[in-house]
XYZ file of C-alpha atoms in Angstrom:
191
model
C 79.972 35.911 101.172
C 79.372 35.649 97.328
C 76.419 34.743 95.828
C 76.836 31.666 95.081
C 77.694 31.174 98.690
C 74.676 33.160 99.797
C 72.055 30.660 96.976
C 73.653 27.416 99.111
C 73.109 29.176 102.072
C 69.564 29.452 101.492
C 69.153 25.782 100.086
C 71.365 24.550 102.749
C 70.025 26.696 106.117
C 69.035 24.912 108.518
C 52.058 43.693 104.794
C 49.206 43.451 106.791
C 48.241 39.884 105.777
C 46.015 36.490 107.283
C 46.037 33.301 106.692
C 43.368 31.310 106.526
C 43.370 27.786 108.293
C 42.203 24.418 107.312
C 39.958 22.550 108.578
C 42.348 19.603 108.882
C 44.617 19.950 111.797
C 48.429 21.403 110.856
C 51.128 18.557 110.606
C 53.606 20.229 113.076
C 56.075 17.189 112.348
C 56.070 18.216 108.597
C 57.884 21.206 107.193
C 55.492 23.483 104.795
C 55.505 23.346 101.349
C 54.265 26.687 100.257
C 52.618 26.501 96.711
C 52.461 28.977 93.870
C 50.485 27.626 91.162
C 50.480 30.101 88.323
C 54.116 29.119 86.945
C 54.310 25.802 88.903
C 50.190 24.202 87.979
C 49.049 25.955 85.839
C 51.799 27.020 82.692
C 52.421 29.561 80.838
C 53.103 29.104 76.869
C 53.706 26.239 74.948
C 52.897 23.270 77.415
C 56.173 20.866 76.213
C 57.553 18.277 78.260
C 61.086 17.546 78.883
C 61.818 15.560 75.641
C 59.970 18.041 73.560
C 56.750 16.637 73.725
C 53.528 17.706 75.184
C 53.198 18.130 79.484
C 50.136 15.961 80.454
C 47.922 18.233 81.342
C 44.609 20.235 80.042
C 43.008 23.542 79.496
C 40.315 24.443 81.522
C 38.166 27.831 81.615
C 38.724 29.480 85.309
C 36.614 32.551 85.988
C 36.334 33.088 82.497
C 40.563 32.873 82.258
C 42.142 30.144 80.146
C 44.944 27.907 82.265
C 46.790 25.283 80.910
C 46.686 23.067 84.510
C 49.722 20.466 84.760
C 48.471 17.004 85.459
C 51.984 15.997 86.323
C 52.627 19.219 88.558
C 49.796 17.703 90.065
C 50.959 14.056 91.006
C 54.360 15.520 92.298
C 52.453 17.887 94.339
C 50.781 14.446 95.661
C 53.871 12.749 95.909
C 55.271 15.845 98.053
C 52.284 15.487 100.769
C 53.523 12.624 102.079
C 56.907 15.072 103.200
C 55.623 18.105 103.489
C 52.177 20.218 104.619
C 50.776 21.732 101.540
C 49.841 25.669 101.992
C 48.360 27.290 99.145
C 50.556 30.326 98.075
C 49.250 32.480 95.618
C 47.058 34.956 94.335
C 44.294 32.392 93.797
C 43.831 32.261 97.641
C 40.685 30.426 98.421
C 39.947 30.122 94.890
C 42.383 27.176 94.855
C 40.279 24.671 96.543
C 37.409 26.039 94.767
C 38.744 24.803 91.473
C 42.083 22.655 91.559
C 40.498 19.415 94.104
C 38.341 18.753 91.637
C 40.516 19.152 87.817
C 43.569 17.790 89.372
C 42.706 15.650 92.109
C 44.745 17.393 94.545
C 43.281 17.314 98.317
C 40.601 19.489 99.254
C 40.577 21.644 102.391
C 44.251 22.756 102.078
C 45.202 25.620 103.787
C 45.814 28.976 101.743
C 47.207 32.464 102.805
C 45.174 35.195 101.774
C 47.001 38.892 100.719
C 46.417 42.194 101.523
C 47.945 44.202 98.627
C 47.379 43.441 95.123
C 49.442 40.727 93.541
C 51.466 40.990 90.605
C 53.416 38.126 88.389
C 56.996 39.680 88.570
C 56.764 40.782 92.008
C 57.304 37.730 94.607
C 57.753 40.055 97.413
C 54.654 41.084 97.920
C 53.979 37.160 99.768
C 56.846 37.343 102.412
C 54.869 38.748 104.847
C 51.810 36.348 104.866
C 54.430 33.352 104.335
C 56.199 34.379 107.658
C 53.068 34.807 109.403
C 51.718 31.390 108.886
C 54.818 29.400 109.306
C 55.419 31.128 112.727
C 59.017 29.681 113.028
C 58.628 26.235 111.281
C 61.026 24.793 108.413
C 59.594 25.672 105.070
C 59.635 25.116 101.487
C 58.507 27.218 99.073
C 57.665 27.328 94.967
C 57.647 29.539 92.897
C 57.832 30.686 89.115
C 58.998 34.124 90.098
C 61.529 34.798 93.546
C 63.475 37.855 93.580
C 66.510 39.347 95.641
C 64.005 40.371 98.795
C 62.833 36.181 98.662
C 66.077 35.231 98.379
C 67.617 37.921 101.620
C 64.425 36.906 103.499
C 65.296 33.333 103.304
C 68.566 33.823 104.552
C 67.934 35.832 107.323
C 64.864 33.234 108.524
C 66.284 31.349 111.909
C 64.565 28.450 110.573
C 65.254 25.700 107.332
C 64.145 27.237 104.363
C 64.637 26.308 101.076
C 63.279 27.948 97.896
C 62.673 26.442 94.659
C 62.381 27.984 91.299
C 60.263 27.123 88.258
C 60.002 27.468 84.683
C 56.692 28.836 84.681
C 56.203 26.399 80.894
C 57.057 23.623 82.739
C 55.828 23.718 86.034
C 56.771 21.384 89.114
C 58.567 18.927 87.251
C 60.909 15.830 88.493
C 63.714 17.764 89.346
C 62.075 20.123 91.652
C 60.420 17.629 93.330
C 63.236 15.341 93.950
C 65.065 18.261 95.018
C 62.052 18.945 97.831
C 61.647 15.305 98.696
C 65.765 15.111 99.614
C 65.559 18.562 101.631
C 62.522 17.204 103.480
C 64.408 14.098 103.873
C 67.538 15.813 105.747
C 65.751 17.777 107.781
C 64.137 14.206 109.380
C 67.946 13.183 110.215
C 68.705 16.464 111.921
């Protein structure tokens, strides 16, 4: 199989980590939209929209860190709950609904996997096993500014739907991606 095979595959397919639960009960009906946010909320470099114009959006101060935080990342990621249960996926682990609920208006309470190892930007990998974990079998979406070949294998391999989704970490969760989700999400209902 080629690769370009093997990519539609993977959008087509039907380390010692936890994860920590939500309050909120899981939405076994959904699939799981697992969430990176630096890369898909909060950008790196110039924030510019499509057209060449500024994202909507604002800096904010995080643990002493600047982050540009996507205000439309943030209303797709809205749009998206109605399709999908939300997992937090990312380095920022509980630290997420610490700060994002409140400069976004995103929902508090989501879910979040926490890592073992140390995380690094260019290295995706290092989330497979903690993604696996908590999805225990179910369909499953996931975003990201930064896959690489062991996402991409993994996702093959994976008995159930999964479907990865790459950003441009300046631009974030835009209306492509999301579109792209809300279809997927969509099919899997008519299966």
């Amino acid at each position: 199989m080629g690769a370009k095979e093997r990519i539609g595959a993977v959008e087509d397919r039907s380390e010692g980590v936890s994860a920590i639960p939500s309050e909120r009960p899981r939405e076994a009906s959904k699939p799981l939209l697992m969430v990176d946010i630096d890369g898909v909320i909060s950008l790196f470099g110039a924030p510019m929209g499509p057209g060449g114009g500024p994202l909507e959006g604002s800096f904010h101060s995080i643990e002493g860190m600047p982050h540009f935080l996507s205000a439309t990342a943030a209303a797709h990621l809205l749009a998206l709950s109605s399709h999908f249960e939300l997992v937090w996926a990312s380095g920022w682990e509980d630290r997420a609904d610490e700060h994002l609920p409140h400069l976004l208006g995103l929902p508090k309470g989501l879910p979040f996997l926490s890592f073992e190892r140390s995380v690094g930007r260019s290295n995706a990998h290092w989330k497979l096993d903690a993604i696996d974990g908590y999805a225990a079998g179910r369909p499953l979406a996931w975003i990201d500014d930064a896959f690489n070949p062991a996402c991409h294998e993994w996702a093959l391999q994976r008995p159930s739907p999964t479907l990865l989704v790459q950003t441009d970490p300046e631009k974030g969760l835009a209306g492509r991606e999301t579109l792209r989700l809300e279809r997927w999400a969509q099919e899997l209902q008519l299966r």
